Amino acid sequence: MKRYDITVIYAVDTRRLNRSIRDFGSRKALITRSETMLEEGLKKLEASVLPTDAVSRVSCKKTITVPADGSELYRVVAIDCGMKKNIVRSLNRLGCSVTIVPWNAAPEEIMAQHPDGIFVSNGPGDPSDVPETIETVRALTGKYPMFGICLGHQIISLAYGARTYKLKFGHRGGNHSVKDLETGRVEITSQNHSYAVE
């Protein structure tokens, strides 16, 4: 690790850390040298600003179309807010051609694709940090069926006038059970989000 200049932390009481997160929620953290004085570290934390441009950093930069596996049943436009590739592959397997557009695509660009539906993807950060995407969704409301995952769901909710809030610790990990209230079936899901819809 030293040879490749990789930062490492060790001798951390993970139970104590877990209790701290449970009691006080997620918050800023700083990895620093052991010689750093507490006051200096706290000043660095206080001065650091959390990014508000996470989606623009991870979204695609140009429009891309991925054809359906086999014959096309539907055309879906996916607004990329940091989408996982497996989502596109899953839609392709279901007969959907997917046109992926950047997070800040204008409503006219999306309508020009003549979609059967619009998908707003998952991605990082606070959903209120992407007002351009919220406005695009608002402009397309009622024109097409829309669906979203995680951040995408939150963006659709904001476009409809709902509010979002930061969860105390978020939902993390690959072992969250979710029960379908209509069928009673329980599935184990993977989740990673910090915000929820009020």
PDB file of C-alpha atoms in Angstrom:
ATOM      1  CA  MET A   1       0.000   0.000   0.000  1.00  0.00           C
ATOM      2  CA  LYS A   2       2.881   2.311   0.804  1.00  0.00           C
ATOM      3  CA  ARG A   3       4.440   1.643  -2.607  1.00  0.00           C
ATOM      4  CA  TYR A   4       1.223   2.749  -4.380  1.00  0.00           C
ATOM      5  CA  ASP A   5       0.539   5.680  -2.021  1.00  0.00           C
ATOM      6  CA  ILE A   6      -2.805   4.287  -0.837  1.00  0.00           C
ATOM      7  CA  THR A   7      -4.295   5.830   2.300  1.00  0.00           C
ATOM      8  CA  VAL A   8      -5.071   3.321   5.031  1.00  0.00           C
ATOM      9  CA  ILE A   9      -6.807   3.568   8.374  1.00  0.00           C
ATOM     10  CA  TYR A  10      -6.381   0.950  11.070  1.00  0.00           C
ATOM     11  CA  ALA A  11      -6.965   0.333  14.762  1.00  0.00           C
ATOM     12  CA  VAL A  12     -10.461   1.809  14.493  1.00  0.00           C
ATOM     13  CA  ASP A  13     -13.009   0.680  17.046  1.00  0.00           C
ATOM     14  CA  THR A  14     -15.727  -0.149  14.515  1.00  0.00           C
ATOM     15  CA  ARG A  15     -18.346  -0.806  17.206  1.00  0.00           C
ATOM     16  CA  ARG A  16     -17.808   2.669  18.621  1.00  0.00           C
ATOM     17  CA  LEU A  17     -17.908   4.154  15.122  1.00  0.00           C
ATOM     18  CA  ASN A  18     -21.149   2.279  14.406  1.00  0.00           C
ATOM     19  CA  ARG A  19     -22.733   3.575  17.636  1.00  0.00           C
ATOM     20  CA  SER A  20     -21.656   7.114  16.773  1.00  0.00           C
ATOM     21  CA  ILE A  21     -23.281   6.929  13.333  1.00  0.00           C
ATOM     22  CA  ARG A  22     -26.408   5.347  14.846  1.00  0.00           C
ATOM     23  CA  ASP A  23     -26.717   8.067  17.480  1.00  0.00           C
ATOM     24  CA  PHE A  24     -25.693  11.126  15.464  1.00  0.00           C
ATOM     25  CA  GLY A  25     -26.270  10.139  11.823  1.00  0.00           C
ATOM     26  CA  SER A  26     -23.885  10.360   8.885  1.00  0.00           C
ATOM     27  CA  ARG A  27     -21.676  13.430   8.749  1.00  0.00           C
ATOM     28  CA  LYS A  28     -18.415  14.779   7.372  1.00  0.00           C
ATOM     29  CA  ALA A  29     -15.219  12.894   8.158  1.00  0.00           C
ATOM     30  CA  LEU A  30     -11.524  13.603   7.739  1.00  0.00           C
ATOM     31  CA  ILE A  31      -8.648  11.183   7.232  1.00  0.00           C
ATOM     32  CA  THR A  32      -5.484  12.903   8.381  1.00  0.00           C
ATOM     33  CA  ARG A  33      -2.064  12.242   9.875  1.00  0.00           C
ATOM     34  CA  SER A  34      -1.883  11.320  13.549  1.00  0.00           C
ATOM     35  CA  GLU A  35       0.100  14.534  14.218  1.00  0.00           C
ATOM     36  CA  THR A  36      -2.839  16.734  13.154  1.00  0.00           C
ATOM     37  CA  MET A  37      -4.212  18.593  16.145  1.00  0.00           C
ATOM     38  CA  LEU A  38      -7.938  18.199  16.852  1.00  0.00           C
ATOM     39  CA  GLU A  39      -8.627  21.936  16.414  1.00  0.00           C
ATOM     40  CA  GLU A  40      -6.869  21.954  13.030  1.00  0.00           C
ATOM     41  CA  GLY A  41      -8.871  18.935  11.868  1.00  0.00           C
ATOM     42  CA  LEU A  42     -12.152  20.485  13.016  1.00  0.00           C
ATOM     43  CA  LYS A  43     -11.323  23.707  11.149  1.00  0.00           C
ATOM     44  CA  LYS A  44     -10.671  21.704   7.973  1.00  0.00           C
ATOM     45  CA  LEU A  45     -14.008  19.911   8.352  1.00  0.00           C
ATOM     46  CA  GLU A  46     -15.867  23.139   8.979  1.00  0.00           C
ATOM     47  CA  ALA A  47     -14.265  24.808   5.944  1.00  0.00           C
ATOM     48  CA  SER A  48     -14.958  21.886   3.583  1.00  0.00           C
ATOM     49  CA  VAL A  49     -18.016  22.248   1.382  1.00  0.00           C
ATOM     50  CA  LEU A  50     -19.933  19.195   0.233  1.00  0.00           C
ATOM     51  CA  PRO A  51     -20.175  19.023  -3.579  1.00  0.00           C
ATOM     52  CA  THR A  52     -23.453  19.929  -5.244  1.00  0.00           C
ATOM     53  CA  ASP A  53     -22.437  18.912  -8.770  1.00  0.00           C
ATOM     54  CA  ALA A  54     -22.147  15.148  -8.302  1.00  0.00           C
ATOM     55  CA  VAL A  55     -24.703  14.289 -11.015  1.00  0.00           C
ATOM     56  CA  SER A  56     -23.030  16.455 -13.660  1.00  0.00           C
ATOM     57  CA  ARG A  57     -19.751  14.658 -12.942  1.00  0.00           C
ATOM     58  CA  VAL A  58     -21.114  11.134 -13.442  1.00  0.00           C
ATOM     59  CA  SER A  59     -23.683  11.628 -16.225  1.00  0.00           C
ATOM     60  CA  CYS A  60     -22.919  10.814 -19.846  1.00  0.00           C
ATOM     61  CA  LYS A  61     -21.846  13.768 -22.000  1.00  0.00           C
ATOM     62  CA  LYS A  62     -23.691  12.824 -25.208  1.00  0.00           C
ATOM     63  CA  THR A  63     -26.778  10.895 -26.296  1.00  0.00           C
ATOM     64  CA  ILE A  64     -26.277   7.163 -26.826  1.00  0.00           C
ATOM     65  CA  THR A  65     -28.794   4.565 -28.052  1.00  0.00           C
ATOM     66  CA  VAL A  66     -28.520   0.930 -26.993  1.00  0.00           C
ATOM     67  CA  PRO A  67     -30.826  -1.320 -29.068  1.00  0.00           C
ATOM     68  CA  ALA A  68     -33.128  -3.924 -27.574  1.00  0.00           C
ATOM     69  CA  ASP A  69     -32.101  -7.557 -27.476  1.00  0.00           C
ATOM     70  CA  GLY A  70     -34.152  -9.045 -30.305  1.00  0.00           C
ATOM     71  CA  SER A  71     -37.154  -7.150 -31.604  1.00  0.00           C
ATOM     72  CA  GLU A  72     -37.922  -3.737 -30.136  1.00  0.00           C
ATOM     73  CA  LEU A  73     -41.131  -3.582 -28.124  1.00  0.00           C
ATOM     74  CA  TYR A  74     -40.619  -0.157 -26.554  1.00  0.00           C
ATOM     75  CA  ARG A  75     -38.416   2.906 -26.772  1.00  0.00           C
ATOM     76  CA  VAL A  76     -37.244   4.265 -23.442  1.00  0.00           C
ATOM     77  CA  VAL A  77     -35.358   7.494 -22.920  1.00  0.00           C
ATOM     78  CA  ALA A  78     -33.129   7.227 -19.854  1.00  0.00           C
ATOM     79  CA  ILE A  79     -32.071  10.469 -18.193  1.00  0.00           C
ATOM     80  CA  ASP A  80     -28.597   9.593 -16.928  1.00  0.00           C
ATOM     81  CA  CYS A  81     -27.951  10.899 -13.423  1.00  0.00           C
ATOM     82  CA  GLY A  82     -25.240   8.310 -12.782  1.00  0.00           C
ATOM     83  CA  MET A  83     -27.001   5.206 -14.045  1.00  0.00           C
ATOM     84  CA  LYS A  84     -25.646   1.696 -13.630  1.00  0.00           C
ATOM     85  CA  LYS A  85     -25.102  -0.155 -16.926  1.00  0.00           C
ATOM     86  CA  ASN A  86     -27.040  -3.177 -15.702  1.00  0.00           C
ATOM     87  CA  ILE A  87     -30.251  -1.114 -15.749  1.00  0.00           C
ATOM     88  CA  VAL A  88     -29.832  -0.590 -19.493  1.00  0.00           C
ATOM     89  CA  ARG A  89     -29.006  -4.277 -20.014  1.00  0.00           C
ATOM     90  CA  SER A  90     -32.117  -5.283 -18.037  1.00  0.00           C
ATOM     91  CA  LEU A  91     -34.344  -2.981 -20.112  1.00  0.00           C
ATOM     92  CA  ASN A  92     -32.738  -4.303 -23.330  1.00  0.00           C
ATOM     93  CA  ARG A  93     -33.535  -7.894 -22.291  1.00  0.00           C
ATOM     94  CA  LEU A  94     -37.188  -6.855 -21.879  1.00  0.00           C
ATOM     95  CA  GLY A  95     -37.313  -5.611 -25.475  1.00  0.00           C
ATOM     96  CA  CYS A  96     -36.630  -1.930 -24.793  1.00  0.00           C
ATOM     97  CA  SER A  97     -34.311   0.155 -26.919  1.00  0.00           C
ATOM     98  CA  VAL A  98     -32.779   2.663 -24.533  1.00  0.00           C
ATOM     99  CA  THR A  99     -31.666   6.133 -25.547  1.00  0.00           C
ATOM    100  CA  ILE A 100     -29.476   7.546 -22.790  1.00  0.00           C
ATOM    101  CA  VAL A 101     -29.416  11.342 -22.515  1.00  0.00           C
ATOM    102  CA  PRO A 102     -27.353  13.573 -20.204  1.00  0.00           C
ATOM    103  CA  TRP A 103     -28.828  14.798 -16.918  1.00  0.00           C
ATOM    104  CA  ASN A 104     -29.400  18.288 -18.367  1.00  0.00           C
ATOM    105  CA  ALA A 105     -31.092  17.278 -21.637  1.00  0.00           C
ATOM    106  CA  ALA A 106     -33.877  19.665 -22.616  1.00  0.00           C
ATOM    107  CA  PRO A 107     -37.461  18.370 -22.842  1.00  0.00           C
ATOM    108  CA  GLU A 108     -37.405  18.989 -26.606  1.00  0.00           C
ATOM    109  CA  GLU A 109     -34.383  16.690 -27.008  1.00  0.00           C
ATOM    110  CA  ILE A 110     -36.212  13.932 -25.175  1.00  0.00           C
ATOM    111  CA  MET A 111     -39.485  14.397 -27.105  1.00  0.00           C
ATOM    112  CA  ALA A 112     -37.523  14.243 -30.382  1.00  0.00           C
ATOM    113  CA  GLN A 113     -36.688  10.605 -29.533  1.00  0.00           C
ATOM    114  CA  HIS A 114     -40.430   9.684 -29.613  1.00  0.00           C
ATOM    115  CA  PRO A 115     -40.205   7.500 -26.489  1.00  0.00           C
ATOM    116  CA  ASP A 116     -42.826   5.158 -25.133  1.00  0.00           C
ATOM    117  CA  GLY A 117     -41.604   5.969 -21.637  1.00  0.00           C
ATOM    118  CA  ILE A 118     -39.017   7.954 -19.702  1.00  0.00           C
ATOM    119  CA  PHE A 119     -36.702   6.568 -17.065  1.00  0.00           C
ATOM    120  CA  VAL A 120     -34.913   8.843 -14.564  1.00  0.00           C
ATOM    121  CA  SER A 121     -31.878   7.032 -13.230  1.00  0.00           C
ATOM    122  CA  ASN A 122     -30.255   6.575  -9.887  1.00  0.00           C
ATOM    123  CA  GLY A 123     -27.213   8.664  -9.020  1.00  0.00           C
ATOM    124  CA  PRO A 124     -25.314  10.436  -6.273  1.00  0.00           C
ATOM    125  CA  GLY A 125     -26.144  13.372  -4.056  1.00  0.00           C
ATOM    126  CA  ASP A 126     -29.058  15.532  -3.037  1.00  0.00           C
ATOM    127  CA  PRO A 127     -31.962  15.410  -5.523  1.00  0.00           C
ATOM    128  CA  SER A 128     -32.547  19.149  -5.098  1.00  0.00           C
ATOM    129  CA  ASP A 129     -29.049  19.766  -6.536  1.00  0.00           C
ATOM    130  CA  VAL A 130     -30.333  19.036 -10.066  1.00  0.00           C
ATOM    131  CA  PRO A 131     -33.046  21.645 -10.728  1.00  0.00           C
ATOM    132  CA  GLU A 132     -32.496  21.294 -14.496  1.00  0.00           C
ATOM    133  CA  THR A 133     -33.543  17.632 -14.377  1.00  0.00           C
ATOM    134  CA  ILE A 134     -36.479  18.434 -12.101  1.00  0.00           C
ATOM    135  CA  GLU A 135     -37.673  21.081 -14.576  1.00  0.00           C
ATOM    136  CA  THR A 136     -37.293  18.688 -17.516  1.00  0.00           C
ATOM    137  CA  VAL A 137     -39.346  16.046 -15.716  1.00  0.00           C
ATOM    138  CA  ARG A 138     -41.955  18.673 -14.798  1.00  0.00           C
ATOM    139  CA  ALA A 139     -42.197  19.757 -18.470  1.00  0.00           C
ATOM    140  CA  LEU A 140     -42.706  16.137 -19.589  1.00  0.00           C
ATOM    141  CA  THR A 141     -45.246  15.258 -16.887  1.00  0.00           C
ATOM    142  CA  GLY A 142     -48.427  13.806 -18.372  1.00  0.00           C
ATOM    143  CA  LYS A 143     -46.877  13.351 -21.828  1.00  0.00           C
ATOM    144  CA  TYR A 144     -45.176   9.999 -21.190  1.00  0.00           C
ATOM    145  CA  PRO A 145     -45.173   7.255 -18.583  1.00  0.00           C
ATOM    146  CA  MET A 146     -42.248   7.904 -16.207  1.00  0.00           C
ATOM    147  CA  PHE A 147     -40.394   5.760 -13.737  1.00  0.00           C
ATOM    148  CA  GLY A 148     -37.289   6.228 -11.661  1.00  0.00           C
ATOM    149  CA  ILE A 149     -34.935   4.454  -9.311  1.00  0.00           C
ATOM    150  CA  CYS A 150     -33.591   6.060  -6.126  1.00  0.00           C
ATOM    151  CA  LEU A 151     -32.452   9.584  -7.102  1.00  0.00           C
ATOM    152  CA  GLY A 152     -34.685   9.359 -10.187  1.00  0.00           C
ATOM    153  CA  HIS A 153     -37.726   8.585  -8.028  1.00  0.00           C
ATOM    154  CA  GLN A 154     -36.830  11.517  -5.774  1.00  0.00           C
ATOM    155  CA  ILE A 155     -36.467  13.858  -8.784  1.00  0.00           C
ATOM    156  CA  ILE A 156     -39.877  12.794 -10.128  1.00  0.00           C
ATOM    157  CA  SER A 157     -41.350  13.392  -6.665  1.00  0.00           C
ATOM    158  CA  LEU A 158     -39.834  16.897  -6.507  1.00  0.00           C
ATOM    159  CA  ALA A 159     -41.202  17.642  -9.994  1.00  0.00           C
ATOM    160  CA  TYR A 160     -44.674  16.769  -8.700  1.00  0.00           C
ATOM    161  CA  GLY A 161     -44.310  19.111  -5.724  1.00  0.00           C
ATOM    162  CA  ALA A 162     -43.252  16.662  -3.008  1.00  0.00           C
ATOM    163  CA  ARG A 163     -40.333  17.331  -0.675  1.00  0.00           C
ATOM    164  CA  THR A 164     -37.277  15.236   0.091  1.00  0.00           C
ATOM    165  CA  TYR A 165     -35.185  15.031   3.237  1.00  0.00           C
ATOM    166  CA  LYS A 166     -31.803  13.627   4.224  1.00  0.00           C
ATOM    167  CA  LEU A 167     -31.998  10.351   6.112  1.00  0.00           C
ATOM    168  CA  LYS A 168     -30.141  10.157   9.404  1.00  0.00           C
ATOM    169  CA  PHE A 169     -27.901   7.312   8.200  1.00  0.00           C
ATOM    170  CA  GLY A 170     -29.293   6.369   4.779  1.00  0.00           C
ATOM    171  CA  HIS A 171     -30.079   2.895   3.499  1.00  0.00           C
ATOM    172  CA  ARG A 172     -26.906   1.001   2.729  1.00  0.00           C
ATOM    173  CA  GLY A 173     -25.993  -2.516   1.732  1.00  0.00           C
ATOM    174  CA  GLY A 174     -27.184  -5.545  -0.166  1.00  0.00           C
ATOM    175  CA  ASN A 175     -29.445  -7.108   2.440  1.00  0.00           C
ATOM    176  CA  HIS A 176     -32.571  -4.954   2.740  1.00  0.00           C
ATOM    177  CA  SER A 177     -35.751  -6.989   2.686  1.00  0.00           C
ATOM    178  CA  VAL A 178     -38.722  -5.419   0.894  1.00  0.00           C
ATOM    179  CA  LYS A 179     -42.219  -6.875   1.112  1.00  0.00           C
ATOM    180  CA  ASP A 180     -44.724  -6.568  -1.725  1.00  0.00           C
ATOM    181  CA  LEU A 181     -47.892  -5.763   0.243  1.00  0.00           C
ATOM    182  CA  GLU A 182     -50.171  -7.090  -2.512  1.00  0.00           C
ATOM    183  CA  THR A 183     -48.552 -10.515  -2.917  1.00  0.00           C
ATOM    184  CA  GLY A 184     -46.831 -10.915   0.448  1.00  0.00           C
ATOM    185  CA  ARG A 185     -43.629 -11.841  -1.376  1.00  0.00           C
ATOM    186  CA  VAL A 186     -40.362 -10.638   0.189  1.00  0.00           C
ATOM    187  CA  GLU A 187     -37.290  -9.842  -1.890  1.00  0.00           C
ATOM    188  CA  ILE A 188     -33.783  -8.993  -0.755  1.00  0.00           C
ATOM    189  CA  THR A 189     -32.627  -5.738  -2.318  1.00  0.00           C
ATOM    190  CA  SER A 190     -29.453  -3.725  -2.651  1.00  0.00           C
ATOM    191  CA  GLN A 191     -29.871  -0.098  -1.585  1.00  0.00           C
ATOM    192  CA  ASN A 192     -27.619   2.910  -1.317  1.00  0.00           C
ATOM    193  CA  HIS A 193     -29.358   6.202  -0.772  1.00  0.00           C
ATOM    194  CA  SER A 194     -29.183   9.149   1.603  1.00  0.00           C
ATOM    195  CA  TYR A 195     -32.512  10.869   0.861  1.00  0.00           C
ATOM    196  CA  ALA A 196     -36.185   9.969   1.061  1.00  0.00           C
ATOM    197  CA  VAL A 197     -39.443  11.468  -0.174  1.00  0.00           C
ATOM    198  CA  GLU A 198     -41.564  13.050   2.540  1.00  0.00           C
TER     199      GLU A 198
END
